[in-house]
GROMACS .gro file of C-alpha atoms in nm:
model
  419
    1UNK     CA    1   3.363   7.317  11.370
    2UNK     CA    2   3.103   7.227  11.122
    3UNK     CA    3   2.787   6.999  11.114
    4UNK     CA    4   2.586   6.835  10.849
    5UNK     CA    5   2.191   6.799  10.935
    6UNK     CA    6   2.046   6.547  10.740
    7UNK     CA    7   1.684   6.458  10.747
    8UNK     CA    8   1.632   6.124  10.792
    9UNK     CA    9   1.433   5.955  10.450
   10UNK     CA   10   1.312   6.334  10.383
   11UNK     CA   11   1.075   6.221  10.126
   12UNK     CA   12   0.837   5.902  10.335
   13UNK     CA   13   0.919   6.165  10.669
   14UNK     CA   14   0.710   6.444  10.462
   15UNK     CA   15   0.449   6.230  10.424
   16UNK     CA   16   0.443   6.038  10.800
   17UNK     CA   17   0.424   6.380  10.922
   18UNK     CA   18   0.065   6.449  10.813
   19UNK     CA   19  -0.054   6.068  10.770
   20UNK     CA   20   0.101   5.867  11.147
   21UNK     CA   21  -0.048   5.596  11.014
   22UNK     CA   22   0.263   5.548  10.787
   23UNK     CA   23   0.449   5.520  11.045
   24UNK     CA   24   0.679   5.174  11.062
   25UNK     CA   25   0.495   5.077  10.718
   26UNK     CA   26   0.761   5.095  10.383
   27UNK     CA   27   0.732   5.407  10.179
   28UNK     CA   28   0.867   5.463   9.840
   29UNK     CA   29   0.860   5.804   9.645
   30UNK     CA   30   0.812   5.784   9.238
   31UNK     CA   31   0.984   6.050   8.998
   32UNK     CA   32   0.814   6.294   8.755
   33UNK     CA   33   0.530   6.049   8.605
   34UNK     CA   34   0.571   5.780   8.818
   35UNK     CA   35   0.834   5.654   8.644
   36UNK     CA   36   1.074   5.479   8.915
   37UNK     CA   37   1.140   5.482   9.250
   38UNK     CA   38   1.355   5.797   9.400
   39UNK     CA   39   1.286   5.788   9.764
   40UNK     CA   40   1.253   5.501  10.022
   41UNK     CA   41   1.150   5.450  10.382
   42UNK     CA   42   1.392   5.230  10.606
   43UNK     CA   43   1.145   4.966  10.564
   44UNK     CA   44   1.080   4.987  10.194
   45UNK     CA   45   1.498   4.948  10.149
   46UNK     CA   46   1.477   4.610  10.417
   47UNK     CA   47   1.234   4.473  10.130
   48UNK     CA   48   1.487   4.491   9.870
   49UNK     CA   49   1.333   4.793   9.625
   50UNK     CA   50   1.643   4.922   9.516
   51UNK     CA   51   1.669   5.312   9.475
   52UNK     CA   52   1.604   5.378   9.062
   53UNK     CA   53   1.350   5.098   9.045
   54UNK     CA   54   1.064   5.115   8.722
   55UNK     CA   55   0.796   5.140   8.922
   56UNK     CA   56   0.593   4.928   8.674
   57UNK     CA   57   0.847   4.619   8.714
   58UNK     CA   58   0.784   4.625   9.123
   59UNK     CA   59   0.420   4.676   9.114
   60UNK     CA   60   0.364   4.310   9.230
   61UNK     CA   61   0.610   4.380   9.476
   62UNK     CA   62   0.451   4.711   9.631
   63UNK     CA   63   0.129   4.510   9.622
   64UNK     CA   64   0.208   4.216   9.793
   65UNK     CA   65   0.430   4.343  10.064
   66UNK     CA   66   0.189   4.658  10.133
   67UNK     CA   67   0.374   4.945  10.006
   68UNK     CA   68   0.277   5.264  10.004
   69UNK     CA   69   0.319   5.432   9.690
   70UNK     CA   70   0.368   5.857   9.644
   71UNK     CA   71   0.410   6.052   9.324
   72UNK     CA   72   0.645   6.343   9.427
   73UNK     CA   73   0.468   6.595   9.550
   74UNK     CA   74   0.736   6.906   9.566
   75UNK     CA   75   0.553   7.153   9.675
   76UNK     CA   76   0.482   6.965  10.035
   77UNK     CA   77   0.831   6.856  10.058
   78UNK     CA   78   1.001   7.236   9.919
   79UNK     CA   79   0.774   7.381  10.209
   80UNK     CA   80   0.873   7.136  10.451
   81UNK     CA   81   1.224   7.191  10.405
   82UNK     CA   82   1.213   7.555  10.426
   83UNK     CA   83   1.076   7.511  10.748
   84UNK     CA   84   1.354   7.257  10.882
   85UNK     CA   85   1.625   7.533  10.692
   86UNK     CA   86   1.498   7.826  10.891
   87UNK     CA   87   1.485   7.669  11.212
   88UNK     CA   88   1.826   7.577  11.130
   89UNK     CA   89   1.910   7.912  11.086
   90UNK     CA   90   1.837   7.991  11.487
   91UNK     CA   91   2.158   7.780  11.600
   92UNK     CA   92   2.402   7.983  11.373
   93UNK     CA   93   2.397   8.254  11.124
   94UNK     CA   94   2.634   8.053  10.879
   95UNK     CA   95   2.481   7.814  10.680
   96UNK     CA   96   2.489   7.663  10.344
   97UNK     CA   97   2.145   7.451  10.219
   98UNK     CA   98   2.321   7.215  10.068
   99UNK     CA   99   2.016   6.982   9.888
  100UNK     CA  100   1.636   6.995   9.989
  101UNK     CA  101   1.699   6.752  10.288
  102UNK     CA  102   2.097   6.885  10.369
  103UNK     CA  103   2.269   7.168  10.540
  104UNK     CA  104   2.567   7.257  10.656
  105UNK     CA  105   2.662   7.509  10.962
  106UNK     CA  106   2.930   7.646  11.090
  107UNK     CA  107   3.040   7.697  11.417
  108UNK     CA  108   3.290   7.978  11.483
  109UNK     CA  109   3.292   8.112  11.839
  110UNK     CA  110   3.158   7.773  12.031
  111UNK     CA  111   3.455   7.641  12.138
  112UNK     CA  112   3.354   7.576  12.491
  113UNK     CA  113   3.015   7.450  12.383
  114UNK     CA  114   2.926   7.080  12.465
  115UNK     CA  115   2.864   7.047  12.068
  116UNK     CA  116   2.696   6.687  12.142
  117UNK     CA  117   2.435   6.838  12.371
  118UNK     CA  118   2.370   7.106  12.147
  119UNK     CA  119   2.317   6.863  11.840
  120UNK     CA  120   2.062   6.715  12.065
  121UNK     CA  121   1.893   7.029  12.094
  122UNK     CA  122   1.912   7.088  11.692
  123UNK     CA  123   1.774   6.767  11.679
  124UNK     CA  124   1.477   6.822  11.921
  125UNK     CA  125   1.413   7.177  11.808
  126UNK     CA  126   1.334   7.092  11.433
  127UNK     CA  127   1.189   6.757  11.491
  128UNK     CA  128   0.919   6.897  11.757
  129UNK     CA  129   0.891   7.168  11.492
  130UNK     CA  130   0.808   7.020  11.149
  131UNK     CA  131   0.799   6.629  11.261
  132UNK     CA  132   1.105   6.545  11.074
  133UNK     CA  133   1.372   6.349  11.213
  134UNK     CA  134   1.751   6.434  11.176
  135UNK     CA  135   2.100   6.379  11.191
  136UNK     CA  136   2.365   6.557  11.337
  137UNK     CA  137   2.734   6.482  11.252
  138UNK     CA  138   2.980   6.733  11.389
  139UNK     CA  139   3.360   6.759  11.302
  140UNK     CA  140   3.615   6.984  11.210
  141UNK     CA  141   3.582   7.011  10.828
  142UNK     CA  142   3.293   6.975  10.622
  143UNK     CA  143   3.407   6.654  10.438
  144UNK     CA  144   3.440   6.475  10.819
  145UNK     CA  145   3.120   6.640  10.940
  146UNK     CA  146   2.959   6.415  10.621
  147UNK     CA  147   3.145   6.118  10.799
  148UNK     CA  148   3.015   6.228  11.163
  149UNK     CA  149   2.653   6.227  10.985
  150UNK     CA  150   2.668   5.873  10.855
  151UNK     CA  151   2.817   5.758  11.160
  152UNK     CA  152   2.485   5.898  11.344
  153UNK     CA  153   2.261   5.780  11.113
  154UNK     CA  154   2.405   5.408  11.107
  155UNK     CA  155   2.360   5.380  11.444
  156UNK     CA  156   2.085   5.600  11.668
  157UNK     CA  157   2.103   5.341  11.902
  158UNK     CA  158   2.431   5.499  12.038
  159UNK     CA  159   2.484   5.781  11.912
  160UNK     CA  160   2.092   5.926  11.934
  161UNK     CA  161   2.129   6.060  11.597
  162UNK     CA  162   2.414   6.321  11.704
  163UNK     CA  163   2.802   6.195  11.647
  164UNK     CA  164   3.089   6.428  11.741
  165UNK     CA  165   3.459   6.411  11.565
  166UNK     CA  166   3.640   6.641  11.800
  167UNK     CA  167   3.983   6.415  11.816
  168UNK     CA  168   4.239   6.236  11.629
  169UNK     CA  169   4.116   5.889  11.781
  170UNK     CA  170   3.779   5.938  11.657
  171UNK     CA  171   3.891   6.059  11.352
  172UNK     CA  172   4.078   5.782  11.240
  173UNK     CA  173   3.799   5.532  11.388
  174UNK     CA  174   3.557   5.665  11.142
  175UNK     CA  175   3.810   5.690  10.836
  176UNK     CA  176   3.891   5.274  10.888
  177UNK     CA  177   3.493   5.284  10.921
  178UNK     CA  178   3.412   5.430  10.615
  179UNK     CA  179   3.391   5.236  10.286
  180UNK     CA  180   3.587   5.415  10.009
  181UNK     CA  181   3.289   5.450   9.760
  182UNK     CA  182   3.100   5.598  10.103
  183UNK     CA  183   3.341   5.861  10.080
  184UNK     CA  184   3.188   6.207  10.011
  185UNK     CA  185   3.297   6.316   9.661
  186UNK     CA  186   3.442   5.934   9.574
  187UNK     CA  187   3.251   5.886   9.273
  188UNK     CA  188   3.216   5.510   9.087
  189UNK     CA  189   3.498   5.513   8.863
  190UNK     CA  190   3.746   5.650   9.138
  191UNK     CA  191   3.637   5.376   9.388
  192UNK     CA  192   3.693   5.167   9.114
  193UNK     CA  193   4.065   5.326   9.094
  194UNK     CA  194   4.163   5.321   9.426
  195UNK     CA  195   4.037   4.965   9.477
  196UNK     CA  196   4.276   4.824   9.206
  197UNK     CA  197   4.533   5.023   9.434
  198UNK     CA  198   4.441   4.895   9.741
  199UNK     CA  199   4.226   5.156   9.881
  200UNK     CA  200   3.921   5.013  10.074
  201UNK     CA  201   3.848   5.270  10.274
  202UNK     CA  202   3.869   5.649  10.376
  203UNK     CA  203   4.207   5.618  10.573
  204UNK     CA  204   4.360   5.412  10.325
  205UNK     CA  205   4.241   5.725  10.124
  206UNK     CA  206   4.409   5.959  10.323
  207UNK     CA  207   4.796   5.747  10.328
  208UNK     CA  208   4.852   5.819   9.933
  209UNK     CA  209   5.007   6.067   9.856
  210UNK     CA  210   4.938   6.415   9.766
  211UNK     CA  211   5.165   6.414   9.405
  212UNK     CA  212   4.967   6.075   9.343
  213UNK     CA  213   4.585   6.225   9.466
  214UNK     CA  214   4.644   6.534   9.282
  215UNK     CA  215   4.779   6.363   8.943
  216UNK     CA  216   4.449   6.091   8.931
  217UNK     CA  217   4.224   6.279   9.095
  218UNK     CA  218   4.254   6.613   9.044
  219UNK     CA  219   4.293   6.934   9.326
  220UNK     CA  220   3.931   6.833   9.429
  221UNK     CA  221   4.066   6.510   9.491
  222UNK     CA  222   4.334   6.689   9.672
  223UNK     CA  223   4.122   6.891   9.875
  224UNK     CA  224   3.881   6.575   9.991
  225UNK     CA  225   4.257   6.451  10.092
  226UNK     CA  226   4.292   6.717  10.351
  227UNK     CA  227   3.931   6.772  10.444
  228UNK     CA  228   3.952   6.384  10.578
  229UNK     CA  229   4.308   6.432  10.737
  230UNK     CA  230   4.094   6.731  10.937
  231UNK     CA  231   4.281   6.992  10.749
  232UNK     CA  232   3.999   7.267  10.630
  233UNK     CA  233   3.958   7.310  10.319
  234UNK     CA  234   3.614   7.378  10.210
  235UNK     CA  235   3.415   7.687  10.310
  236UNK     CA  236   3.043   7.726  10.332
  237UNK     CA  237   2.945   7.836   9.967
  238UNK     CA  238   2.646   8.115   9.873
  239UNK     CA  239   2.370   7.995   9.655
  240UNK     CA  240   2.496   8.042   9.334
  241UNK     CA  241   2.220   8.109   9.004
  242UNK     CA  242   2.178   7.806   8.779
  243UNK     CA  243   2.403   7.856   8.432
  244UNK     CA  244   2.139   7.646   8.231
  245UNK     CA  245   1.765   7.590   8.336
  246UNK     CA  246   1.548   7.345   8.103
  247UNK     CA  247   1.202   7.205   8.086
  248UNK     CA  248   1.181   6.901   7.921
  249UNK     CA  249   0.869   6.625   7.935
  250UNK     CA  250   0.785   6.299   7.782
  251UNK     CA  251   0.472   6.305   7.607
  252UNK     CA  252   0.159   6.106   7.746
  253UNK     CA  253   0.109   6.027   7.396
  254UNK     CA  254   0.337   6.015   7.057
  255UNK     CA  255   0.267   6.349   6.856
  256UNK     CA  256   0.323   6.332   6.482
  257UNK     CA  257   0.168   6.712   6.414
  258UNK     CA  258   0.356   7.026   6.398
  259UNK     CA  259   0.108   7.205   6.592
  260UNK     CA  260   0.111   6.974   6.883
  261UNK     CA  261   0.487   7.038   6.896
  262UNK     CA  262   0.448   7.399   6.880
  263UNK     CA  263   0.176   7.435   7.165
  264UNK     CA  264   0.438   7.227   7.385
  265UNK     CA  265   0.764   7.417   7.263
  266UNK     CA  266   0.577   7.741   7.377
  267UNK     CA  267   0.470   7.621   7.695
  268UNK     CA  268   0.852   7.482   7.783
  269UNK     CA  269   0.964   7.812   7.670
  270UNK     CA  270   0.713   7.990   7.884
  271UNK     CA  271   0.837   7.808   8.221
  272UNK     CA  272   1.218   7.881   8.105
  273UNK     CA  273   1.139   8.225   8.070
  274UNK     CA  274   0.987   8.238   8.424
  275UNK     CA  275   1.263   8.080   8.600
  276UNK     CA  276   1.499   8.295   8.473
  277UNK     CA  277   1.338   8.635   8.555
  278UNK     CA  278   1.286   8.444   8.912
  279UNK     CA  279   1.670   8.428   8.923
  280UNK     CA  280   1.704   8.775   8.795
  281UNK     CA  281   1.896   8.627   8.471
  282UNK     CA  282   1.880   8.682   8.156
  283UNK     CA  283   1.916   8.389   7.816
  284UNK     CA  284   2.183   8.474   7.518
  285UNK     CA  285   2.085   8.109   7.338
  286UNK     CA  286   1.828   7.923   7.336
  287UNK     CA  287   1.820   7.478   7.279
  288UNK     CA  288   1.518   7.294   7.128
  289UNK     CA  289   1.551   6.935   7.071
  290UNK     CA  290   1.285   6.642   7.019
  291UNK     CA  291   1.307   6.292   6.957
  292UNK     CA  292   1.119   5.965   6.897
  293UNK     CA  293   1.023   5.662   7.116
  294UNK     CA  294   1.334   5.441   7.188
  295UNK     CA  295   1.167   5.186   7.261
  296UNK     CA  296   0.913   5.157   6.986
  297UNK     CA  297   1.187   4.931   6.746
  298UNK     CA  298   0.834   4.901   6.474
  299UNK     CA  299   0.845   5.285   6.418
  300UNK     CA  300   1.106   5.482   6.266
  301UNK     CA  301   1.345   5.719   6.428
  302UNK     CA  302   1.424   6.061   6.498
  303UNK     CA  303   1.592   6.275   6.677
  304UNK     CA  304   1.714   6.613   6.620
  305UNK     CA  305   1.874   6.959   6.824
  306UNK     CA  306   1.957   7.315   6.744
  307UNK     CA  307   2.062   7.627   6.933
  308UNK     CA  308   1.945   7.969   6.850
  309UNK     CA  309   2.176   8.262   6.969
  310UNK     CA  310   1.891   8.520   7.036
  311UNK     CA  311   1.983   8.881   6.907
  312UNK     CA  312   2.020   9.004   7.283
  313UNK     CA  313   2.075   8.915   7.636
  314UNK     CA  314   1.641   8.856   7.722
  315UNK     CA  315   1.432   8.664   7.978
  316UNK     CA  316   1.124   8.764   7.767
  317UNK     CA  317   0.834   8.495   7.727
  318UNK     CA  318   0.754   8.687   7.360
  319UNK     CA  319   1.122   8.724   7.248
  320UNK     CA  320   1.218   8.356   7.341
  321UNK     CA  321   0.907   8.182   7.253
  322UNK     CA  322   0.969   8.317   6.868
  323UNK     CA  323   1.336   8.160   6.897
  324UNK     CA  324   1.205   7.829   7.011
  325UNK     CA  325   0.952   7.836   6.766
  326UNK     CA  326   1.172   7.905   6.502
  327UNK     CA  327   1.422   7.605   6.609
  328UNK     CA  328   1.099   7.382   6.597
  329UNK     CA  329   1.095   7.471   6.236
  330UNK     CA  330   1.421   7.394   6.115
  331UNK     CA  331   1.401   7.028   6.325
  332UNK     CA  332   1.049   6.914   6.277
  333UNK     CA  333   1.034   6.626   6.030
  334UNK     CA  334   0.690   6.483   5.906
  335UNK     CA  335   0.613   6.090   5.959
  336UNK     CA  336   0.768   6.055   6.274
  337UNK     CA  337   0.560   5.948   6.621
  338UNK     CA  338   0.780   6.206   6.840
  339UNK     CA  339   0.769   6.105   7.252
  340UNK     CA  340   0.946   6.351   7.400
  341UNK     CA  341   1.071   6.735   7.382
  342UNK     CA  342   1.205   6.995   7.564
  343UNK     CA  343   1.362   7.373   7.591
  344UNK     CA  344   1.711   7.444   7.730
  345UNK     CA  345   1.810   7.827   7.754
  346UNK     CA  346   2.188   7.900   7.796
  347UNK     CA  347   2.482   8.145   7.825
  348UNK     CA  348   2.313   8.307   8.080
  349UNK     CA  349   2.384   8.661   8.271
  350UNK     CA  350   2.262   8.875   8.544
  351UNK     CA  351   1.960   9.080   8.402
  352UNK     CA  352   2.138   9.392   8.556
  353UNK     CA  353   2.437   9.364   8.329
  354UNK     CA  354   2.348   9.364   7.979
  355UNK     CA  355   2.514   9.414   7.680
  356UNK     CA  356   2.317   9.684   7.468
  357UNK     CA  357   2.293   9.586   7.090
  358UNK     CA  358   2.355   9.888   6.815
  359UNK     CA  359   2.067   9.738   6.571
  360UNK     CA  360   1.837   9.555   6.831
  361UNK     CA  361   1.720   9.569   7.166
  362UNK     CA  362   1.465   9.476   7.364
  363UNK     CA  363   1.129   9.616   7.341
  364UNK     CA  364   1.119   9.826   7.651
  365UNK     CA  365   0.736   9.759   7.717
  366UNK     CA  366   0.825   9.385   7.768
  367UNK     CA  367   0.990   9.374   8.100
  368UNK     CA  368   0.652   9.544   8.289
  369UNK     CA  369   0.408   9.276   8.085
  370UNK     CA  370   0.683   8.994   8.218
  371UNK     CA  371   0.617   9.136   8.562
  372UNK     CA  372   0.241   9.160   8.589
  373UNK     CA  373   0.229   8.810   8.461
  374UNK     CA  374   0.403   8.678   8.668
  375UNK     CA  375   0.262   8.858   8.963
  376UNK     CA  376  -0.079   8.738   8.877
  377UNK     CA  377   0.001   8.342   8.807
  378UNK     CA  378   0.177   8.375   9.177
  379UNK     CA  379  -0.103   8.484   9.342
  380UNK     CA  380  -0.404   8.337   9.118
  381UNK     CA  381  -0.233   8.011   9.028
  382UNK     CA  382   0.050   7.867   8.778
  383UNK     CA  383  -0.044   7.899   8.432
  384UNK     CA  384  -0.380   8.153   8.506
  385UNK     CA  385  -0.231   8.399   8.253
  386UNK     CA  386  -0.094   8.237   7.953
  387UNK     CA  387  -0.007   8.330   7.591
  388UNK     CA  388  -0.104   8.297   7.277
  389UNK     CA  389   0.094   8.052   7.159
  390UNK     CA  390  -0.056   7.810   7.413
  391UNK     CA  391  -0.335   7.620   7.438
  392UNK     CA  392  -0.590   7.777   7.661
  393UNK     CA  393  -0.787   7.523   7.773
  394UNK     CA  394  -0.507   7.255   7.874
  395UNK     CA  395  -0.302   7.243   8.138
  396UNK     CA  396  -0.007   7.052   8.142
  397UNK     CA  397   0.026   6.764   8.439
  398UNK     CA  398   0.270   6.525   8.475
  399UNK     CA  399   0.124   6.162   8.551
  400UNK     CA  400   0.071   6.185   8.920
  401UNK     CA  401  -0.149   5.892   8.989
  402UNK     CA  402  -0.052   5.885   9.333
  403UNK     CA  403  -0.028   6.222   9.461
  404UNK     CA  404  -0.040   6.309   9.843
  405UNK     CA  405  -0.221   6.629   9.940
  406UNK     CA  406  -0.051   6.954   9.961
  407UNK     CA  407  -0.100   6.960  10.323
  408UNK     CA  408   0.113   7.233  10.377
  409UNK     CA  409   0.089   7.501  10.093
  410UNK     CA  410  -0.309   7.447   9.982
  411UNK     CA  411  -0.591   7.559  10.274
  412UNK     CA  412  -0.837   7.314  10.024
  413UNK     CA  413  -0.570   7.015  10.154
  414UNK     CA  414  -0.516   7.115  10.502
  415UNK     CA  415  -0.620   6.883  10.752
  416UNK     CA  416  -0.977   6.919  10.913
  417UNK     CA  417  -1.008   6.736  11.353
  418UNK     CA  418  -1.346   6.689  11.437
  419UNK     CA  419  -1.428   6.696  11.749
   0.00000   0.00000   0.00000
């Protein structure tokens, strides 16, 4: 059997847990500037606030109905969900984190296990723990165990946020449930599809047939078939390293200067560069690409790309920063108002298999400087060491207007009782 824990509204639960007064009142979460809205409580959603919403069109809105407005604040909610994960990790030693608020376990071995009452105690266990409240769906393949979980969540009432799909009956009761664009994996233009076929919902789903499923949709499609008919399918994957890792920002301003460019190409590149020695990888090419304000129809536009293939396989700040740089060069164009930029490094490998270069190769004394940096900005602080090529008295902050303390991860922002 597998389950899927959910955590219910992950985002406004993070923040009830250290402010009760929240509690009951609606909750919406912005995205990286407080651009739009990415999170919602129950409450918030009752009001209408659709999930993607410009923050600055619903501002009346969150005014006059008494919303509580968040920036994202990921380092409360990372550390919060690392907690919910490892207690996780107590009820069985096979488990995939699927998202920050999703995981799914596996149960081999618990066949004569009331798996109800032990969803209950999942349930209890991590929300007495961290404060966050769950969902437990349990079934026999990870696609109905998704199902199981929506079926809990619909309706605690019932099902006290635990739902069990141990038999044909309730299989099929939850398929007819289930609206086809619910439907784990069903993505807008399949719906679409299977709609102008018919198909409203996951049994429907499940009565085409496999020649048909696999033709439109594919062997996932295929799979998703036979995960719903209860037929496993789908294993618990490992974590698997990212194949492209970016930093890219819109400006707080329009920059028209080379220089301005430059100091923000280097400090993209510098966060690249970190990630991927944190995922032991190393870059073989290296994206910069900039462009102008859409929206500004007065002013005239821009917008440019190029990849650099670096000369060998490197996750070094000083090799990849002279790429970048470089790119910059052969994109920049003078007279434009540029609003946004960014850094992509690709064709990535594991930094313990690398292919040596006959010419050039990577200055050996790089690899220990890497290390001590990054040592030191982990325990001193991001950005304490930096680099030439940046700008040593800035620090780069994305408009967070609205940001929560970091109860969790800051003693400065850990709650004081006085008694």
């Amino acid at each position: 059997m597998y389950a899927l824990v959910d955590c219910n509204n992950f985002y406004a639960s993070c923040q009830r847990v250290f402010e009760p007064h929240l509690l009951g009142k609606p909750i919406v979460v912005l995205s990286n500037n407080d651009g739009c809205v990415i999170a919602r409580s129950n409450e918030a959603k009752a009001l209408g606030i659709p999930m993607g919403a410009p923050a600055f069109e619903y501002k009346k809105l969150f005014e006059n109905n008494n919303v509580y407005v968040y920036s994202s604040n990921y380092a409360l909610y990372g550390d919060m969900s690392s907690r919910v994960m490892n207690l996780l990790s107590k009820f069985t030693p096979d488990i995939e984190i699927y998202s920050i608020d999703e995981a799914f376990l596996k149960f081999d071995g618990f066949k004569y296990v009331d798996l109800n009452e032990y969803g209950l105690q999942i349930k209890k266990t991590v929300t007495k723990g961290t404060g966050i409240p769950i969902s437990v769906g349990f079934a026999p393949t990870k696609a109905l165990s998704k199902v199981a979980n929506k079926i809990a969540k619909k309706f605690p009432e019932k099902t006290n946020g635990v739902y069990v799909i141990d038999n044909d009956e309730k299989r099929l009761k939850a398929l007819k449930w289930l609206p086809i664009e619910d439907v784990w994996g069903i993505g807008r233009k399949h719906a679409k599809r299977l709609k102008n076929r018919n198909v409203f919902n996951a049994y429907q789903f499940t009565k085409l047939t496999d020649e048909w499923v696999r033709k439109e949709m594919a062997v996932v499609g295929l799979r998703l078939k036979h995960e719903l008919e209860g037929k496993p399918t789908l294993d618990l994957e490992t974590p698997k390293s990212k194949k492209m890792i970016a930093t890219t920002r819109s400006f707080e301003t329009m920059y028209t200067k080379y220089d301005e460019l430059a100091e923000r190409i280097s400090t993209f590149t510098v966060s690249c560069s970190e990630k991927l020695r944190k995922q032991n990888s190393h870059c073989n090419m290296i994206m910069v690409f900039l462009h102008t304000n859409y929206f500004r129809k007065d002013l005239p536009q821009y917008s440019r790309n190029i990849v650099i293939k670096t000369d060998f396989p490197t996750n070094s700040t000083i090799e990849l920063t002279k790429c970048a740089k470089s790119g910059l060069k052969a994109i920049f164009e003078e007279g434009y108002h540029y609003k946004k930029a960014g850094v992509i490094v690709m064709g990535l490998t594991p930094n313990n298999k690398t292919q040596l270069a006959l010419f050039n190769s990577a200055n050996p004394k790089h690899q220990p400087l890497m290390s001590v940096v990054d040592r030191l900005n982990t325990c001193y602080g991001t950005n304490k060491v930096k680099f030439g090529n940046q700008s040593l008295g800035r620090q780069w902050k994305m408009k967070q207007e609205k940001l929560s303390p970091r109860f969790s991860t800051n003693l400065k922002d850990v709650i004081e009782i006085v008694l």
